[in-house]
């Protein structure tokens, strides 16, 4: 089945429960004991209600993984994976510019539990071996980085992990399984913040973990203890959102491409970061590894922070807000928001200038977004 068909049907209850076309919401904390093994009794915290198992099977199909599990948030997926794999004394290799929550979890909480980490340059595979220790257990990267939308050398990461007996983990949130399926590139575990493209409507918090059945079982055991399950209503909304995943993300990818090309042609725009542009440093790799270049881009105006702020205030359609992947376009200046906790120098070192603007392209007509961007650009240049 193609991805679009899987996103509608994979894992559905058959025969249909009372003929219901849509998976009903099983709003029940516990289920009747029917003589099964006591550990197989259904209970909502154990993520084994029909709402959870349908989603697990559907996401496994989308990620091309043996198994998958939905979680209470993207961070529940990420922390659950890392806590289930790592013990005191273990060492982890991580990509340089990580999602803020992940970076803090790894650098503070895992450090407190005795897990150390080394930050690696994901664009430079030759440098990785020197960072290996006897205790290195895993390597953790993101498909497309925030907010510069760079693409790591994913094939080399997976191959390096295999060669050195490490578990490779990837956060695929910015790409979603529509733009990238890291299991097919050799990754062991794929996590998503389903809050973003997977659910697609900026109306819930959820996450997922996909991988081998053994890996997913281990993560589930950890989350059963931490209590990181997804509520039944959020399961229902996530399943509904997934049905349009391919349609949404393909539209958003096309629209983002047009917007990136438009911005690149504007004299007031200094730089545009979008892997679909020919001058993007990893364009060729992106064309080979991605299926569409995604709905996220970032850019910088020549007028710096003040012009960026003026520009944001002139836009009618995109809301100035963090997060991404929903129907409404969202735009944000990372230095003032997500990366505000770093100093200006720290941001500079990872390439985030104070004037940089990040754009999550929504489901509006591309022409309307282009019109809005054109008017706002004109207004700040008067
Ligand atoms: C949002 C996000 C997360 C965290 O997900 P939550 O659902 O907010 O917990 C993790 N990684 C990336 C890349 C994200 O964008």
Tab-separated table of N, CA and C in Angstrom, residues 120-238:
chain	number	residue	atom	x	y	z
A	120	UNK	N	28.542	16.085	18.540
A	120	UNK	CA	29.330	15.846	17.319
A	120	UNK	C	28.842	16.740	16.186
A	121	UNK	N	29.737	16.952	15.213
A	121	UNK	CA	29.395	17.695	14.003
A	121	UNK	C	28.819	16.684	13.013
A	122	UNK	N	27.483	16.727	12.842
A	122	UNK	CA	26.848	15.683	12.012
A	122	UNK	C	27.182	15.785	10.536
A	123	UNK	N	27.756	16.926	10.124
A	123	UNK	CA	28.114	17.062	8.706
A	123	UNK	C	29.496	16.490	8.418
A	124	UNK	N	30.182	15.999	9.446
A	124	UNK	CA	31.584	15.632	9.288
A	124	UNK	C	31.865	14.228	9.860
A	125	UNK	N	31.455	13.162	9.114
A	125	UNK	CA	31.568	11.778	9.607
A	125	UNK	C	32.984	11.402	10.046
A	126	UNK	N	34.011	12.012	9.410
A	126	UNK	CA	35.399	11.655	9.761
A	126	UNK	C	35.696	11.990	11.226
A	127	UNK	N	34.937	12.949	11.781
A	127	UNK	CA	35.239	13.395	13.147
A	127	UNK	C	34.577	12.523	14.218
A	128	UNK	N	33.703	11.586	13.808
A	128	UNK	CA	32.903	10.880	14.818
A	128	UNK	C	33.697	9.843	15.611
A	129	UNK	N	34.555	9.085	14.913
A	129	UNK	CA	35.263	7.969	15.554
A	129	UNK	C	36.058	8.437	16.770
A	130	UNK	N	36.671	9.617	16.651
A	130	UNK	CA	37.504	10.134	17.747
A	130	UNK	C	36.675	10.383	19.008
A	131	UNK	N	35.355	10.507	18.853
A	131	UNK	CA	34.495	10.772	20.009
A	131	UNK	C	33.905	9.506	20.638
A	132	UNK	N	34.239	8.347	20.065
A	132	UNK	CA	33.723	7.086	20.626
A	132	UNK	C	34.425	6.762	21.935
A	133	UNK	N	33.662	6.220	22.901
A	133	UNK	CA	34.257	5.718	24.139
A	133	UNK	C	33.836	4.260	24.298
A	134	UNK	N	34.469	3.534	25.217
A	134	UNK	CA	34.079	2.130	25.438
A	134	UNK	C	32.619	2.034	25.861
A	135	UNK	N	32.131	3.110	26.491
A	135	UNK	CA	30.779	3.092	27.057
A	135	UNK	C	29.737	3.727	26.127
A	136	UNK	N	30.139	4.130	24.916
A	136	UNK	CA	29.180	4.768	23.998
A	136	UNK	C	28.120	3.751	23.584
A	137	UNK	N	26.849	4.118	23.787
A	137	UNK	CA	25.761	3.170	23.537
A	137	UNK	C	24.884	3.588	22.357
A	138	UNK	N	24.790	4.900	22.110
A	138	UNK	CA	23.805	5.332	21.114
A	138	UNK	C	24.245	6.629	20.448
A	139	UNK	N	23.650	6.907	19.289
A	139	UNK	CA	23.876	8.172	18.584
A	139	UNK	C	22.504	8.762	18.260
A	140	UNK	N	22.339	10.074	18.526
A	140	UNK	CA	21.027	10.711	18.429
A	140	UNK	C	21.096	11.929	17.498
A	141	UNK	N	20.247	11.943	16.469
A	141	UNK	CA	20.229	13.071	15.514
A	141	UNK	C	18.783	13.462	15.182
A	142	UNK	N	18.637	14.551	14.422
A	142	UNK	CA	17.329	14.987	13.927
A	142	UNK	C	17.396	15.047	12.405
A	143	UNK	N	16.285	14.707	11.735
A	143	UNK	CA	16.309	14.639	10.271
A	143	UNK	C	16.615	16.012	9.671
A	144	UNK	N	15.829	17.016	10.061
A	144	UNK	CA	16.061	18.388	9.600
A	144	UNK	C	16.218	19.241	10.843
A	145	UNK	N	17.268	20.049	10.895
A	145	UNK	CA	17.546	20.782	12.134
A	145	UNK	C	16.712	22.055	12.220
A	146	UNK	N	16.521	22.480	13.448
A	146	UNK	CA	15.766	23.678	13.768
A	146	UNK	C	16.753	24.760	14.238
A	147	UNK	N	16.706	25.958	13.727
A	147	UNK	CA	15.828	26.497	12.681
A	147	UNK	C	16.520	26.663	11.328
A	148	UNK	N	17.701	26.040	11.135
A	148	UNK	CA	18.434	26.281	9.883
A	148	UNK	C	18.107	25.260	8.797
A	149	UNK	N	17.267	24.273	9.137
A	149	UNK	CA	16.752	23.289	8.172
A	149	UNK	C	17.914	22.637	7.408
A	150	UNK	N	18.886	22.131	8.201
A	150	UNK	CA	19.998	21.394	7.603
A	150	UNK	C	19.719	19.903	7.715
A	151	UNK	N	20.334	19.143	6.804
A	151	UNK	CA	20.092	17.703	6.748
A	151	UNK	C	21.400	16.979	7.040
A	152	UNK	N	21.419	16.223	8.132
A	152	UNK	CA	22.631	15.478	8.503
A	152	UNK	C	22.934	14.416	7.450
A	153	UNK	N	24.144	13.898	7.506
A	153	UNK	CA	24.528	12.798	6.628
A	153	UNK	C	23.914	11.519	7.216
A	154	UNK	N	22.608	11.342	6.967
A	154	UNK	CA	21.840	10.297	7.661
A	154	UNK	C	22.336	8.887	7.366
A	155	UNK	N	22.706	8.637	6.101
A	155	UNK	CA	23.175	7.284	5.754
A	155	UNK	C	24.458	6.958	6.529
A	156	UNK	N	25.345	7.965	6.652
A	156	UNK	CA	26.601	7.741	7.384
A	156	UNK	C	26.337	7.529	8.868
A	157	UNK	N	25.336	8.236	9.434
A	157	UNK	CA	25.019	8.063	10.850
A	157	UNK	C	24.573	6.615	11.100
A	158	UNK	N	23.658	6.125	10.258
A	158	UNK	CA	23.144	4.754	10.438
A	158	UNK	C	24.270	3.731	10.249
A	159	UNK	N	25.114	3.945	9.247
A	159	UNK	CA	26.214	3.004	8.972
A	159	UNK	C	27.240	3.026	10.114
A	160	UNK	N	27.543	4.233	10.611
A	160	UNK	CA	28.502	4.379	11.724
A	160	UNK	C	27.978	3.641	12.961
A	161	UNK	N	26.676	3.768	13.225
A	161	UNK	CA	26.078	3.099	14.383
A	161	UNK	C	26.207	1.581	14.238
A	162	UNK	N	25.892	1.065	13.044
A	162	UNK	CA	25.961	-0.392	12.817
A	162	UNK	C	27.389	-0.891	13.022
A	163	UNK	N	28.338	-0.164	12.436
A	163	UNK	CA	29.742	-0.592	12.484
A	163	UNK	C	30.251	-0.634	13.926
A	164	UNK	N	29.768	0.299	14.760
A	164	UNK	CA	30.308	0.414	16.111
A	164	UNK	C	29.377	-0.123	17.194
A	165	UNK	N	28.337	-0.843	16.793
A	165	UNK	CA	27.432	-1.458	17.769
A	165	UNK	C	26.632	-0.455	18.584
A	166	UNK	N	26.317	0.715	17.989
A	166	UNK	CA	25.520	1.723	18.697
A	166	UNK	C	24.068	1.635	18.241
A	167	UNK	N	23.165	2.108	19.072
A	167	UNK	CA	21.764	2.223	18.669
A	167	UNK	C	21.579	3.614	18.075
A	168	UNK	N	21.045	3.668	16.849
A	168	UNK	CA	20.855	4.967	16.194
A	168	UNK	C	19.416	5.428	16.396
A	169	UNK	N	19.271	6.673	16.872
A	169	UNK	CA	17.954	7.245	17.183
A	169	UNK	C	17.811	8.531	16.379
A	170	UNK	N	16.646	8.736	15.776
A	170	UNK	CA	16.442	9.958	15.003
A	170	UNK	C	15.085	10.574	15.331
A	171	UNK	N	15.083	11.885	15.497
A	171	UNK	CA	13.852	12.665	15.672
A	171	UNK	C	13.451	13.152	14.280
A	172	UNK	N	12.347	12.601	13.770
A	172	UNK	CA	11.934	12.844	12.377
A	172	UNK	C	10.800	13.876	12.284
A	173	UNK	N	10.600	14.657	13.363
A	173	UNK	CA	9.442	15.546	13.457
A	173	UNK	C	9.301	16.521	12.285
A	174	UNK	N	10.404	17.184	11.896
A	174	UNK	CA	10.316	18.209	10.846
A	174	UNK	C	10.012	17.606	9.474
A	175	UNK	N	10.345	16.328	9.283
A	175	UNK	CA	10.131	15.708	7.972
A	175	UNK	C	8.808	14.946	7.932
A	176	UNK	N	8.469	14.272	9.039
A	176	UNK	CA	7.334	13.350	9.093
A	176	UNK	C	7.613	12.199	8.117
A	177	UNK	N	6.890	11.085	8.266
A	177	UNK	CA	7.149	9.952	7.363
A	177	UNK	C	6.834	10.267	5.901
A	178	UNK	N	6.159	11.403	5.641
A	178	UNK	CA	5.885	11.757	4.240
A	178	UNK	C	7.184	12.167	3.554
A	179	UNK	N	7.989	12.993	4.202
A	179	UNK	CA	9.231	13.475	3.592
A	179	UNK	C	10.417	12.537	3.822
A	180	UNK	N	10.381	11.749	4.912
A	180	UNK	CA	11.531	10.864	5.189
A	180	UNK	C	11.105	9.670	6.036
A	181	UNK	N	11.625	8.494	5.687
A	181	UNK	CA	11.369	7.284	6.476
A	181	UNK	C	12.717	6.693	6.906
A	182	UNK	N	13.228	7.190	8.044
A	182	UNK	CA	14.605	6.839	8.443
A	182	UNK	C	14.843	5.341	8.669
A	183	UNK	N	13.781	4.554	8.957
A	183	UNK	CA	14.000	3.109	9.119
A	183	UNK	C	14.591	2.538	7.827
A	184	UNK	N	14.183	3.073	6.678
A	184	UNK	CA	14.661	2.536	5.397
A	184	UNK	C	16.113	2.959	5.138
A	185	UNK	N	16.599	3.940	5.909
A	185	UNK	CA	17.997	4.356	5.773
A	185	UNK	C	18.880	3.625	6.776
A	186	UNK	N	18.256	2.751	7.609
A	186	UNK	CA	19.037	1.935	8.541
A	186	UNK	C	18.996	2.389	9.991
A	187	UNK	N	18.145	3.350	10.324
A	187	UNK	CA	18.053	3.775	11.730
A	187	UNK	C	17.337	2.709	12.562
A	188	UNK	N	17.663	2.682	13.864
A	188	UNK	CA	17.049	1.695	14.756
A	188	UNK	C	15.741	2.196	15.354
A	189	UNK	N	15.708	3.489	15.743
A	189	UNK	CA	14.533	4.021	16.433
A	189	UNK	C	14.193	5.395	15.850
A	190	UNK	N	12.928	5.600	15.512
A	190	UNK	CA	12.458	6.880	14.979
A	190	UNK	C	11.431	7.463	15.943
A	191	UNK	N	11.664	8.691	16.410
A	191	UNK	CA	10.669	9.351	17.252
A	191	UNK	C	10.067	10.524	16.478
A	192	UNK	N	8.814	10.818	16.785
A	192	UNK	CA	8.139	11.977	16.200
A	192	UNK	C	7.458	12.736	17.331
A	193	UNK	N	7.449	14.065	17.233
A	193	UNK	CA	6.497	14.834	18.013
A	193	UNK	C	5.244	14.875	17.152
A	194	UNK	N	4.231	14.072	17.513
A	194	UNK	CA	2.988	14.008	16.724
A	194	UNK	C	2.155	15.260	16.914
A	195	UNK	N	2.601	16.130	17.826
A	195	UNK	CA	2.006	17.452	18.014
A	195	UNK	C	2.069	18.257	16.712
A	196	UNK	N	3.034	17.942	15.851
A	196	UNK	CA	3.322	18.749	14.668
A	196	UNK	C	2.630	18.152	13.437
A	197	UNK	N	3.397	17.686	12.434
A	197	UNK	CA	2.760	17.239	11.188
A	197	UNK	C	1.841	16.032	11.376
A	198	UNK	N	2.191	15.092	12.247
A	198	UNK	CA	1.423	13.849	12.341
A	198	UNK	C	-0.047	14.139	12.648
A	199	UNK	N	-0.317	14.983	13.657
A	199	UNK	CA	-1.713	15.333	13.947
A	199	UNK	C	-2.142	16.498	13.063
A	200	UNK	N	-1.279	17.495	12.905
A	200	UNK	CA	-1.446	18.477	11.832
A	200	UNK	C	-2.409	19.623	12.048
A	201	UNK	N	-2.989	19.754	13.243
A	201	UNK	CA	-3.981	20.816	13.421
A	201	UNK	C	-3.708	21.704	14.629
A	202	UNK	N	-2.507	21.651	15.180
A	202	UNK	CA	-2.143	22.481	16.340
A	202	UNK	C	-3.196	22.398	17.451
A	203	UNK	N	-3.734	21.194	17.682
A	203	UNK	CA	-4.768	21.096	18.718
A	203	UNK	C	-4.532	19.967	19.724
A	204	UNK	N	-3.349	19.339	19.709
A	204	UNK	CA	-3.069	18.308	20.706
A	204	UNK	C	-1.567	18.141	20.877
A	205	UNK	N	-1.193	17.449	21.956
A	205	UNK	CA	0.205	17.103	22.231
A	205	UNK	C	0.301	15.582	22.216
A	206	UNK	N	1.236	15.063	21.406
A	206	UNK	CA	1.408	13.602	21.319
A	206	UNK	C	2.776	13.292	20.733
A	207	UNK	N	3.187	12.039	20.879
A	207	UNK	CA	4.456	11.614	20.293
A	207	UNK	C	4.377	10.177	19.843
A	208	UNK	N	5.428	9.704	19.151
A	208	UNK	CA	5.476	8.292	18.768
A	208	UNK	C	6.914	7.796	18.751
A	209	UNK	N	7.033	6.470	18.930
A	209	UNK	CA	8.318	5.781	18.863
A	209	UNK	C	8.122	4.608	17.923
A	210	UNK	N	8.992	4.465	16.913
A	210	UNK	CA	8.906	3.328	15.999
A	210	UNK	C	10.261	2.635	15.944
A	211	UNK	N	10.245	1.328	15.698
A	211	UNK	CA	11.497	0.566	15.607
A	211	UNK	C	11.203	-0.915	15.621
A	212	UNK	N	12.179	-1.716	16.036
A	212	UNK	CA	11.949	-3.161	16.138
A	212	UNK	C	10.961	-3.400	17.278
A	213	UNK	N	10.281	-4.559	17.248
A	213	UNK	CA	9.331	-4.882	18.314
A	213	UNK	C	10.040	-4.888	19.666
A	214	UNK	N	11.290	-5.369	19.700
A	214	UNK	CA	12.024	-5.450	20.978
A	214	UNK	C	12.304	-4.047	21.527
A	215	UNK	N	12.740	-3.124	20.649
A	215	UNK	CA	13.000	-1.755	21.114
A	215	UNK	C	11.718	-1.088	21.602
A	216	UNK	N	10.646	-1.236	20.841
A	216	UNK	CA	9.392	-0.564	21.203
A	216	UNK	C	8.855	-1.140	22.517
A	217	UNK	N	9.019	-2.453	22.720
A	217	UNK	CA	8.562	-3.076	23.961
A	217	UNK	C	9.310	-2.489	25.167
A	218	UNK	N	10.606	-2.279	24.992
A	218	UNK	CA	11.419	-1.705	26.083
A	218	UNK	C	10.982	-0.289	26.429
A	219	UNK	N	10.718	0.504	25.392
A	219	UNK	CA	10.296	1.891	25.619
A	219	UNK	C	8.930	1.890	26.278
A	220	UNK	N	8.041	0.989	25.827
A	220	UNK	CA	6.699	0.929	26.409
A	220	UNK	C	6.773	0.595	27.899
A	221	UNK	N	7.637	-0.317	28.256
A	221	UNK	CA	7.795	-0.690	29.678
A	221	UNK	C	8.195	0.533	30.504
A	222	UNK	N	9.150	1.308	29.963
A	222	UNK	CA	9.598	2.515	30.666
A	222	UNK	C	8.440	3.507	30.792
A	223	UNK	N	7.696	3.722	29.697
A	223	UNK	CA	6.590	4.696	29.736
A	223	UNK	C	5.441	4.210	30.609
A	224	UNK	N	5.244	2.882	30.693
A	224	UNK	CA	4.224	2.344	31.601
A	224	UNK	C	4.530	2.795	33.036
A	225	UNK	N	5.835	2.866	33.358
A	225	UNK	CA	6.231	3.277	34.713
A	225	UNK	C	6.190	4.791	34.878
A	226	UNK	N	6.612	5.509	33.828
A	226	UNK	CA	6.640	6.978	33.926
A	226	UNK	C	5.245	7.579	33.778
A	227	UNK	N	4.326	6.823	33.179
A	227	UNK	CA	2.972	7.345	32.985
A	227	UNK	C	2.862	8.238	31.756
A	228	UNK	N	3.674	7.972	30.740
A	228	UNK	CA	3.693	8.850	29.555
A	228	UNK	C	2.754	8.418	28.451
A	229	UNK	N	1.569	7.883	28.814
A	229	UNK	CA	0.634	7.408	27.785
A	229	UNK	C	-0.158	8.572	27.178
A	230	UNK	N	-0.846	8.299	26.055
A	230	UNK	CA	-1.673	9.315	25.392
A	230	UNK	C	-3.130	9.099	25.786
A	231	UNK	N	-3.817	10.188	26.088
A	231	UNK	CA	-5.230	10.131	26.452
A	231	UNK	C	-6.086	9.661	25.259
A	232	UNK	N	-7.218	9.004	25.540
A	232	UNK	CA	-8.045	8.414	24.483
A	232	UNK	C	-8.565	9.460	23.487
A	233	UNK	N	-8.941	10.636	23.975
A	233	UNK	CA	-9.451	11.662	23.059
A	233	UNK	C	-8.357	12.192	22.161
A	234	UNK	N	-7.148	12.345	22.729
A	234	UNK	CA	-6.027	12.782	21.895
A	234	UNK	C	-5.700	11.696	20.863
A	235	UNK	N	-5.857	10.409	21.255
A	235	UNK	CA	-5.672	9.304	20.290
A	235	UNK	C	-6.641	9.472	19.120
A	236	UNK	N	-7.885	9.755	19.448
A	236	UNK	CA	-8.914	9.911	18.413
A	236	UNK	C	-8.541	11.042	17.452
A	237	UNK	N	-8.130	12.184	18.019
A	237	UNK	CA	-7.769	13.331	17.174
A	237	UNK	C	-6.521	13.040	16.344
A	238	UNK	N	-5.560	12.347	16.951
A	238	UNK	CA	-4.342	12.009	16.202
A	238	UNK	C	-4.681	11.074	15.048
